[in-house]
CSV table of N, CA and C in Angstrom, one decimal:
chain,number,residue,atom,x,y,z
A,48,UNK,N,75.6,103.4,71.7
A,48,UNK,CA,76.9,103.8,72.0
A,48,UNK,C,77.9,102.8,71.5
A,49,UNK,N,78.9,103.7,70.7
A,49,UNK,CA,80.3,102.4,70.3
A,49,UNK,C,81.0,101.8,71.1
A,50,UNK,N,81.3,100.7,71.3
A,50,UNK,CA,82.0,100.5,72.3
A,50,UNK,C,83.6,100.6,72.0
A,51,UNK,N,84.8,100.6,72.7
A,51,UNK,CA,85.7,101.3,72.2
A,51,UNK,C,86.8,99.7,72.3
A,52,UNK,N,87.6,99.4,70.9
A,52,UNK,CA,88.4,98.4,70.8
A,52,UNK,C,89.5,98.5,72.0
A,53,UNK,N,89.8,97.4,72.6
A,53,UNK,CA,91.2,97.6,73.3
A,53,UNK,C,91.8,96.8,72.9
A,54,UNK,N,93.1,97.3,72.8
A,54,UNK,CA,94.0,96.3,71.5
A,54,UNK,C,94.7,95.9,72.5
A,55,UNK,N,95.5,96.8,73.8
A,55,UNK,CA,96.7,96.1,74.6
A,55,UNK,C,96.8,94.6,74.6
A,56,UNK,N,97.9,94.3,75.6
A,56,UNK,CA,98.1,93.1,75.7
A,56,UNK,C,98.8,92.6,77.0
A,57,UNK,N,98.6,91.8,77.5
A,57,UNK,CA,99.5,91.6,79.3
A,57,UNK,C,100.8,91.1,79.3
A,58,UNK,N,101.0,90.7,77.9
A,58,UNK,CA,102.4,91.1,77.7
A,58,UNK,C,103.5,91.8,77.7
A,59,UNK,N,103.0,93.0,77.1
A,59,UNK,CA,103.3,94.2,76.4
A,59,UNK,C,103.7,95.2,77.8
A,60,UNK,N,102.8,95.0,78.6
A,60,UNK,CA,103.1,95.6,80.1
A,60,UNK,C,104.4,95.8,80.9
A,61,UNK,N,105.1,96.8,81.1
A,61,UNK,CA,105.9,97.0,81.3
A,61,UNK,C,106.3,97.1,82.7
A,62,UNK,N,106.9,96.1,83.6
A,62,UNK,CA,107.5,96.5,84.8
A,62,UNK,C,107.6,97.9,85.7
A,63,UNK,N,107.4,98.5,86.4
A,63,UNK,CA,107.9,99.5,86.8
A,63,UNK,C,107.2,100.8,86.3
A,64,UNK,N,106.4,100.9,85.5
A,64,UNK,CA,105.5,101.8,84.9
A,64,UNK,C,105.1,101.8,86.0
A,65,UNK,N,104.9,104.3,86.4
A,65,UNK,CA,104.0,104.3,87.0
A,65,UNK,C,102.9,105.7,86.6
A,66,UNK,N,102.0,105.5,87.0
A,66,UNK,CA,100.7,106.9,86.6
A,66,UNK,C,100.6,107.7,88.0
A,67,UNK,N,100.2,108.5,87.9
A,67,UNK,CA,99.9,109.5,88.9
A,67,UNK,C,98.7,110.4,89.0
A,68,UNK,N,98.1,110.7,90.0
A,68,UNK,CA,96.9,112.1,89.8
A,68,UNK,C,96.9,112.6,91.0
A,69,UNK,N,96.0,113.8,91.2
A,69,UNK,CA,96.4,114.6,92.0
A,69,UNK,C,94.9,115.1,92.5
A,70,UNK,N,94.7,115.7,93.3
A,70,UNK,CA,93.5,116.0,93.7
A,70,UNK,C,93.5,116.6,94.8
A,71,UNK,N,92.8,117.7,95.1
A,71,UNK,CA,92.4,118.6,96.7
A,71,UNK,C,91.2,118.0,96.6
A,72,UNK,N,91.9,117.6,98.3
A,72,UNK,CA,90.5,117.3,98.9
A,72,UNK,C,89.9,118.0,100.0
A,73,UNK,N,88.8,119.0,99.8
A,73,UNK,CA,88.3,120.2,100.6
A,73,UNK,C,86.8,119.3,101.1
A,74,UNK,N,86.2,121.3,101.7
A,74,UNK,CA,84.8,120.2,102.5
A,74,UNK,C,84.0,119.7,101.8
A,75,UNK,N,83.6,119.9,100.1
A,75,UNK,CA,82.9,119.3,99.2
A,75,UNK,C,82.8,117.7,99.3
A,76,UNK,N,84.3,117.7,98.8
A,76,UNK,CA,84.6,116.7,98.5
A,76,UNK,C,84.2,115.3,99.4
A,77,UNK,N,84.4,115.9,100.9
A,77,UNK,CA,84.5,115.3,101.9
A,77,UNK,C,82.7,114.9,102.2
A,78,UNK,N,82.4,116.3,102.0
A,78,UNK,CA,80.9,115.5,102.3
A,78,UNK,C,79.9,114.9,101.2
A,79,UNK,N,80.6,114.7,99.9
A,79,UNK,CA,79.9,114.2,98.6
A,79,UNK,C,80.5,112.7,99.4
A,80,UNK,N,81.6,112.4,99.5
A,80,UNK,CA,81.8,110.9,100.0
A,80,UNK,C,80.9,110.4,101.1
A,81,UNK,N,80.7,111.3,102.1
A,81,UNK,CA,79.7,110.6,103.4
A,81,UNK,C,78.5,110.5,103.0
A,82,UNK,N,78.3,111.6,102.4
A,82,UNK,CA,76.7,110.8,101.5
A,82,UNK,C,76.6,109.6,101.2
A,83,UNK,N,77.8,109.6,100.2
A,83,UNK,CA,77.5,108.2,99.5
A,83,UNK,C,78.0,106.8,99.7
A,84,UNK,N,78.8,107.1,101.2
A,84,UNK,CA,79.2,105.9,101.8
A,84,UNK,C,78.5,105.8,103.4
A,85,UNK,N,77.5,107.0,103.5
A,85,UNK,CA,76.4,107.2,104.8
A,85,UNK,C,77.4,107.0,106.0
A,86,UNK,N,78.7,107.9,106.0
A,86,UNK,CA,79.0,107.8,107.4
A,86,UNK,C,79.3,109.4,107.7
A,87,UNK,N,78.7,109.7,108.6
A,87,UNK,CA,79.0,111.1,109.1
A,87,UNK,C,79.7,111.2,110.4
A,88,UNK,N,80.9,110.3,110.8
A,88,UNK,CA,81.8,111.1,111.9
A,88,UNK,C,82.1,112.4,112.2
A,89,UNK,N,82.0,112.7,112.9
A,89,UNK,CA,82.4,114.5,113.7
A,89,UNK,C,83.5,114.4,112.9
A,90,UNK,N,84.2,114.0,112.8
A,90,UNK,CA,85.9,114.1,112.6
A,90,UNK,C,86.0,114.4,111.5
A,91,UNK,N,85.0,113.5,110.3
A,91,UNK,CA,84.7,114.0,108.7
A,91,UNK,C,83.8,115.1,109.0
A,92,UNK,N,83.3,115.8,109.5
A,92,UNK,CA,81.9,116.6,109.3
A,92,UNK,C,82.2,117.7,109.7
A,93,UNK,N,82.9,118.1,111.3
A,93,UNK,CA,82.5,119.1,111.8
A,93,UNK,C,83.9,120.1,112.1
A,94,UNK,N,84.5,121.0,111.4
A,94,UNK,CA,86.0,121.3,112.1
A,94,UNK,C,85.4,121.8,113.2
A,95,UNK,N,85.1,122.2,113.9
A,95,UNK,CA,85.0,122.9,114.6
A,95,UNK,C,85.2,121.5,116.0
A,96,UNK,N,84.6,120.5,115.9
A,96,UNK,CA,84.3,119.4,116.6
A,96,UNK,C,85.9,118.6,116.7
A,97,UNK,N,86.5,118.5,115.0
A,97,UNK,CA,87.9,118.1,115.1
A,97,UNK,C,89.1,118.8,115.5
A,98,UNK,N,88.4,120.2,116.0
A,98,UNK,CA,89.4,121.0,117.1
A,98,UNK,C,89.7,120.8,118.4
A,99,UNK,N,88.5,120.8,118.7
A,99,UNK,CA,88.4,120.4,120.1
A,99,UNK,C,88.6,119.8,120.9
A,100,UNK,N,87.9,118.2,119.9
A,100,UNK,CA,88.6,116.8,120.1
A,100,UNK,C,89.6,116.0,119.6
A,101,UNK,N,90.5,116.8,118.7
A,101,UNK,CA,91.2,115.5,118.1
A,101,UNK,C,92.7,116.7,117.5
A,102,UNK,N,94.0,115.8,118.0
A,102,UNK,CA,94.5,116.5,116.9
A,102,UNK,C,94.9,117.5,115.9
A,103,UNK,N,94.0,117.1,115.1
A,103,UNK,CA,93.8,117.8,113.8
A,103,UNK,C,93.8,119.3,113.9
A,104,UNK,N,93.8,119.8,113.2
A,104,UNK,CA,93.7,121.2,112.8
A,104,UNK,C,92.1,121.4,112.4
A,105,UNK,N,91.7,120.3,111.7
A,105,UNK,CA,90.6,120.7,110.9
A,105,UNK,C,90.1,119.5,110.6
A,106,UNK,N,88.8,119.1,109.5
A,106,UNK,CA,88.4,117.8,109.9
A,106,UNK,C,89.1,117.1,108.9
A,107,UNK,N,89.1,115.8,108.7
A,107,UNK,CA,89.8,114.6,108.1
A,107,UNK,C,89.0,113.7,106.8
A,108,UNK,N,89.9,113.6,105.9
A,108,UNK,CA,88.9,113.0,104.9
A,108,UNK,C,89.0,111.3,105.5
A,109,UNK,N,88.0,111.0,105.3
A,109,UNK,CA,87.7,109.5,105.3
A,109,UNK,C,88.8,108.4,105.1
A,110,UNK,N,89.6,107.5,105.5
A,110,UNK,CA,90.4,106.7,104.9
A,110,UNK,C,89.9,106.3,103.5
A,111,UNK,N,89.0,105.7,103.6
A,111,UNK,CA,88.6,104.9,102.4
A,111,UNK,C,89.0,105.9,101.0
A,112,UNK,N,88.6,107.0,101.7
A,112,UNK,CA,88.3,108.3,100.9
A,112,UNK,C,90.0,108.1,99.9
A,113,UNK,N,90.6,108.0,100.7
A,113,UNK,CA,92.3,108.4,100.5
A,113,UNK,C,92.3,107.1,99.9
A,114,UNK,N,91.7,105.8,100.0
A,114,UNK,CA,92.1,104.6,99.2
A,114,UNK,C,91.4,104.7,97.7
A,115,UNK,N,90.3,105.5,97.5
A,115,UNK,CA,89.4,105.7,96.5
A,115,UNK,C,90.7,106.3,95.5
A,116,UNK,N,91.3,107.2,95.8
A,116,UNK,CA,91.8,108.2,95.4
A,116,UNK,C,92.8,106.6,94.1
A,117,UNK,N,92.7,105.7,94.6
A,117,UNK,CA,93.9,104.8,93.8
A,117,UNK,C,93.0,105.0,92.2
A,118,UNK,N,91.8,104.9,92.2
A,118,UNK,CA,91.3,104.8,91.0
A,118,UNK,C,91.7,105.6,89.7
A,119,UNK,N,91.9,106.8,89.4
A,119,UNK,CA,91.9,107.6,88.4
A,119,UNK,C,93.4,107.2,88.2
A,120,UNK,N,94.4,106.8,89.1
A,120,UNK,CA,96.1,106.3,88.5
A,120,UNK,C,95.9,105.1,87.5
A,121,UNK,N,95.3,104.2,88.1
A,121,UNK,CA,94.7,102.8,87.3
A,121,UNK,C,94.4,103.2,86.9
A,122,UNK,N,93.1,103.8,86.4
A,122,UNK,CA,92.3,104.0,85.4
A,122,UNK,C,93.2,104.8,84.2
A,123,UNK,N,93.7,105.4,84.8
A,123,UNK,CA,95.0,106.5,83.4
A,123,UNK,C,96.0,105.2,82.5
A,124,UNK,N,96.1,104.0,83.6
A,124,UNK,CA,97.8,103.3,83.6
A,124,UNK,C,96.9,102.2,82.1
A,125,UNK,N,95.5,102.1,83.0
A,125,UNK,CA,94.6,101.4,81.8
A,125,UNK,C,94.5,101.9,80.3
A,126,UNK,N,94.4,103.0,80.2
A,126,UNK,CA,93.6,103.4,79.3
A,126,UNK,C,95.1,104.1,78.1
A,127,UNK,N,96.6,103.9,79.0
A,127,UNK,CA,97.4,104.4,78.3
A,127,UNK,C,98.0,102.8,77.8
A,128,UNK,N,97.4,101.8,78.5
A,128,UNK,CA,98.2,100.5,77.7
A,128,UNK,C,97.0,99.7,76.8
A,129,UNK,N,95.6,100.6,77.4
A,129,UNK,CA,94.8,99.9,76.2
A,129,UNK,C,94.3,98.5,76.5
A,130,UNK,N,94.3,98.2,77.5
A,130,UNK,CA,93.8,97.1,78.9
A,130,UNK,C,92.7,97.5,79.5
A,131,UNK,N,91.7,96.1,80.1
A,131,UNK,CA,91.3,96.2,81.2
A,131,UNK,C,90.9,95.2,82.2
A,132,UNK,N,90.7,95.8,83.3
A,132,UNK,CA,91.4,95.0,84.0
A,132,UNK,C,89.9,95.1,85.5
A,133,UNK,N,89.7,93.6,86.1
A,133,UNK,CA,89.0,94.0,87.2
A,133,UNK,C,89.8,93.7,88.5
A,134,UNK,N,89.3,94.6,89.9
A,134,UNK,CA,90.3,94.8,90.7
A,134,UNK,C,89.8,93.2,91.7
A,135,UNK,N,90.5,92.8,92.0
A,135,UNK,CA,90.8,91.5,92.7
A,135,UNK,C,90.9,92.2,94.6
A,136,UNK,N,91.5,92.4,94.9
A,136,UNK,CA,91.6,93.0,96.3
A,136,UNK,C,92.7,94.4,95.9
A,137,UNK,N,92.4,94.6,97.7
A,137,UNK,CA,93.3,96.3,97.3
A,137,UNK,C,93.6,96.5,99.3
A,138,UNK,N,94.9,97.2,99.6
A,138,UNK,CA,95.2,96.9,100.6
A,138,UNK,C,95.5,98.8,100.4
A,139,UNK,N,95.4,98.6,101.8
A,139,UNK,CA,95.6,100.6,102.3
A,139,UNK,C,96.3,100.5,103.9
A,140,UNK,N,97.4,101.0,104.0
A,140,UNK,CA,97.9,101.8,105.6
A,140,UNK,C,97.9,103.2,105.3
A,141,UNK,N,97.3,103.6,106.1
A,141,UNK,CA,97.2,105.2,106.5
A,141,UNK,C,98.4,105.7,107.1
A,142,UNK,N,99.1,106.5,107.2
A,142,UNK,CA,100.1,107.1,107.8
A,142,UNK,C,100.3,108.2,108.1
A,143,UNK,N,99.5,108.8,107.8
A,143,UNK,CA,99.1,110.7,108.3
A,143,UNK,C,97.9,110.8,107.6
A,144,UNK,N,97.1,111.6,108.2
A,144,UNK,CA,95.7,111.7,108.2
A,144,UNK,C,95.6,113.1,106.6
A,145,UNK,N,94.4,113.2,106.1
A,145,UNK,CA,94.2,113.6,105.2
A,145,UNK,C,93.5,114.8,105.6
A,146,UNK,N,93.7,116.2,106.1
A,146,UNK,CA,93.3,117.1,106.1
A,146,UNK,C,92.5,118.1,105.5
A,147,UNK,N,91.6,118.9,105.8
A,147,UNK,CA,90.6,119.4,104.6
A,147,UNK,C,91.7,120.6,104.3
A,148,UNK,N,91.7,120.4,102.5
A,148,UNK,CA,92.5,121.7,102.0
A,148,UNK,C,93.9,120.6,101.5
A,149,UNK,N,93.9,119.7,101.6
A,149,UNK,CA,95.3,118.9,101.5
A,149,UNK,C,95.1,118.6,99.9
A,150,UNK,N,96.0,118.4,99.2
A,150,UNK,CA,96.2,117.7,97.8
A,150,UNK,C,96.7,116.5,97.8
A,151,UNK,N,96.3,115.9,97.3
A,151,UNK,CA,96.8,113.8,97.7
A,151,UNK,C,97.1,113.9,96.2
A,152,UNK,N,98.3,113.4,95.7
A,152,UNK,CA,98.7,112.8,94.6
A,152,UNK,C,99.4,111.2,95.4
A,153,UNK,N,98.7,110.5,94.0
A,153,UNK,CA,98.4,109.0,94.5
A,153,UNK,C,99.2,108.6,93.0
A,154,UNK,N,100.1,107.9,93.1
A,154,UNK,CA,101.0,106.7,92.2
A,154,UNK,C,100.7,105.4,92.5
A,155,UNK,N,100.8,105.1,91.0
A,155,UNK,CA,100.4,103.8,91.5
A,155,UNK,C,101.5,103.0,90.3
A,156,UNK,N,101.8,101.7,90.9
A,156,UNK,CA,103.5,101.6,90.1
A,156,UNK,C,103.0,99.8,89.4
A,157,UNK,N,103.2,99.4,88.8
A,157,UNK,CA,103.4,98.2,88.4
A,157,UNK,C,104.5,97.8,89.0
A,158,UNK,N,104.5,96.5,89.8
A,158,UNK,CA,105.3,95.8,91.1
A,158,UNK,C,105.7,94.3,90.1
A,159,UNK,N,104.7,93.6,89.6
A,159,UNK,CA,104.7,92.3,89.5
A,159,UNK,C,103.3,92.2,88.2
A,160,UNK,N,104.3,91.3,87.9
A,160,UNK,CA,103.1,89.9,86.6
A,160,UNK,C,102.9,88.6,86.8
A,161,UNK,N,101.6,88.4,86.9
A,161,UNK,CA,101.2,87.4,87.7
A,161,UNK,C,101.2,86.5,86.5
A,162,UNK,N,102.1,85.8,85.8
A,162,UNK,CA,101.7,85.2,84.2
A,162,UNK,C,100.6,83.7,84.4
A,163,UNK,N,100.8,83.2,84.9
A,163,UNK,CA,100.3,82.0,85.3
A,163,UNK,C,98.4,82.3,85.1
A,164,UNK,N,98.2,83.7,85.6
A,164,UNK,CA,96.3,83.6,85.8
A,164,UNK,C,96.4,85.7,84.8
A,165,UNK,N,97.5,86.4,84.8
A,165,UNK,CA,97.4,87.4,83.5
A,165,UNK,C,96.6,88.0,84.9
A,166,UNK,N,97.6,88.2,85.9
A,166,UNK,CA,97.5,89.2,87.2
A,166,UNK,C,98.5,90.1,87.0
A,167,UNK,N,98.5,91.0,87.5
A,167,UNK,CA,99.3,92.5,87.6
A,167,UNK,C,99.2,93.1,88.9
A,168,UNK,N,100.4,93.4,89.8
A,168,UNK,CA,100.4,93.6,91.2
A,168,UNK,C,100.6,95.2,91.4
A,169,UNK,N,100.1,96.0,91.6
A,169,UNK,CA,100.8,97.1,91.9
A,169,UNK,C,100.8,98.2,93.2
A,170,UNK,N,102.1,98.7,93.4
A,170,UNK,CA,102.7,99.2,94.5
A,170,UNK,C,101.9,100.7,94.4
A,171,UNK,N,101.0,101.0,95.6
A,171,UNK,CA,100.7,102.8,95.4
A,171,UNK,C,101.2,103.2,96.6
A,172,UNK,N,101.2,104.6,96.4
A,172,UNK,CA,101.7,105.6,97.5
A,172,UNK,C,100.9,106.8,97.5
A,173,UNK,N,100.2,107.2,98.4
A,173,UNK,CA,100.1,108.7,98.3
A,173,UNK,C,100.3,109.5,99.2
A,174,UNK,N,101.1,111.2,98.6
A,174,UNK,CA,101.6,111.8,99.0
A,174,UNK,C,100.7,113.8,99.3
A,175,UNK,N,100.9,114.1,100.5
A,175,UNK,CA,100.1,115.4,101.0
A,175,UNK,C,101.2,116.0,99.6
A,176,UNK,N,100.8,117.7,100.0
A,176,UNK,CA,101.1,118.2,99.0
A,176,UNK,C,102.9,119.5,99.3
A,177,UNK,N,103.4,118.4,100.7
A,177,UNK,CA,104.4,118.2,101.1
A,177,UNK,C,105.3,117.5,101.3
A,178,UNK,N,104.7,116.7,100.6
A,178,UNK,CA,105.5,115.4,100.2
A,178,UNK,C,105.8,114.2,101.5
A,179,UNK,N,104.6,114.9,102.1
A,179,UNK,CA,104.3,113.3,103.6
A,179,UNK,C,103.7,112.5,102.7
A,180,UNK,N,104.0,111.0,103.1
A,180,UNK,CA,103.3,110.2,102.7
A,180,UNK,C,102.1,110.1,103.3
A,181,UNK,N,100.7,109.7,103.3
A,181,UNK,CA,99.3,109.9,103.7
A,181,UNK,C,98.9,108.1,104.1
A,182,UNK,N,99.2,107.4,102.7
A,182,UNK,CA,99.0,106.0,102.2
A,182,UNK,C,99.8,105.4,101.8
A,183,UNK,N,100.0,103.9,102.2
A,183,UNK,CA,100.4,103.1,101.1
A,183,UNK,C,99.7,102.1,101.0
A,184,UNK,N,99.7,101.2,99.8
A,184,UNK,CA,98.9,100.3,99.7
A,184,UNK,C,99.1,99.3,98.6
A,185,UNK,N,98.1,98.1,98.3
A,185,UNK,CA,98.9,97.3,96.8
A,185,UNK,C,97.4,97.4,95.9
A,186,UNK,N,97.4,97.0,95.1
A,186,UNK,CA,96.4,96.3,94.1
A,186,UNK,C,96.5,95.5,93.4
A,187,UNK,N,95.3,94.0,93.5
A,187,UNK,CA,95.8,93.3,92.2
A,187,UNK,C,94.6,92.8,91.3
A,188,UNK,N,94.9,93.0,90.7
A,188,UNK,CA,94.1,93.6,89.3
A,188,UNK,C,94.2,92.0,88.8
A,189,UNK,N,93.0,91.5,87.9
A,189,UNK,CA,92.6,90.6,86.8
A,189,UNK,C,92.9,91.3,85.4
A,190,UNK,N,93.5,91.0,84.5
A,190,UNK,CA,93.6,91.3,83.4
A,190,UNK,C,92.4,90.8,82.6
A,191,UNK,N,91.7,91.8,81.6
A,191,UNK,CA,90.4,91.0,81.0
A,191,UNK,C,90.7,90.6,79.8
């Protein structure tokens, strides 16, 4: 397999650039993640269970789940400046819960350049598919 040249540069990186993606998150989706992160809460698992006890309407995707969601913005913001980059830490507040049937579009914005170590800070948000905020959070990324 070829490996693919990346020409970018951490220069070249522009301030304030941001990527976006979008995604429904239903019951598939919800229980392909507990598999593979082996947590099965009532709350992720069961509507019928997140009726009765909680809230909700229906059951809840995973936090983490809603932090995952940062990847495919980065990965897009990567691959359109021709960079790569490994993630250093990553910060998430929850602010309304993630519903089964909800759409999360996740931005993720270039905040800061770290020039000194060729760091890149960036500002994410994501939004239901009414425009509540769900998440916010940062990332900071190693330039490679």
């Amino acid at each position: 397999m070829a490996t693919e040249t990346w020409t970018g540069t951490y220069e070249e990186l522009p301030l304030g650039t941001e990527e976006s993606a979008s995604q429904m998150i239903d019951g598939a989706a919800i229980d392909a993640f507990a598999d593979a992160i082996k947590s099965y809460n009532p709350v992720h698992m069961d509507s019928n269970w997140a009726r009765a006890n909680t809230q909700y309407p229906d059951r809840i995707a995973h936090g983490v789940m809603t932090t995952a969601l940062m990847s495919q913005p980065l990965v897009q913001f990567c691959e359109r400046f021709k960079i790569r980059t490994a993630l250093l830490t990553s910060t998430s507040r929850y602010t309304k819960a993630v519903i089964v049937g909800d759409t999360v579009t996740t931005t993720v914005r270039l905040a800061e350049k770290i020039d000194a170590k060729k760091r890149i800070r960036f500002e994410v948000e994501s939004k239901n598919q009414n425009g509540e905020t769900v998440m916010i959070g940062e990332l900071l990324e190693q330039c490679l």
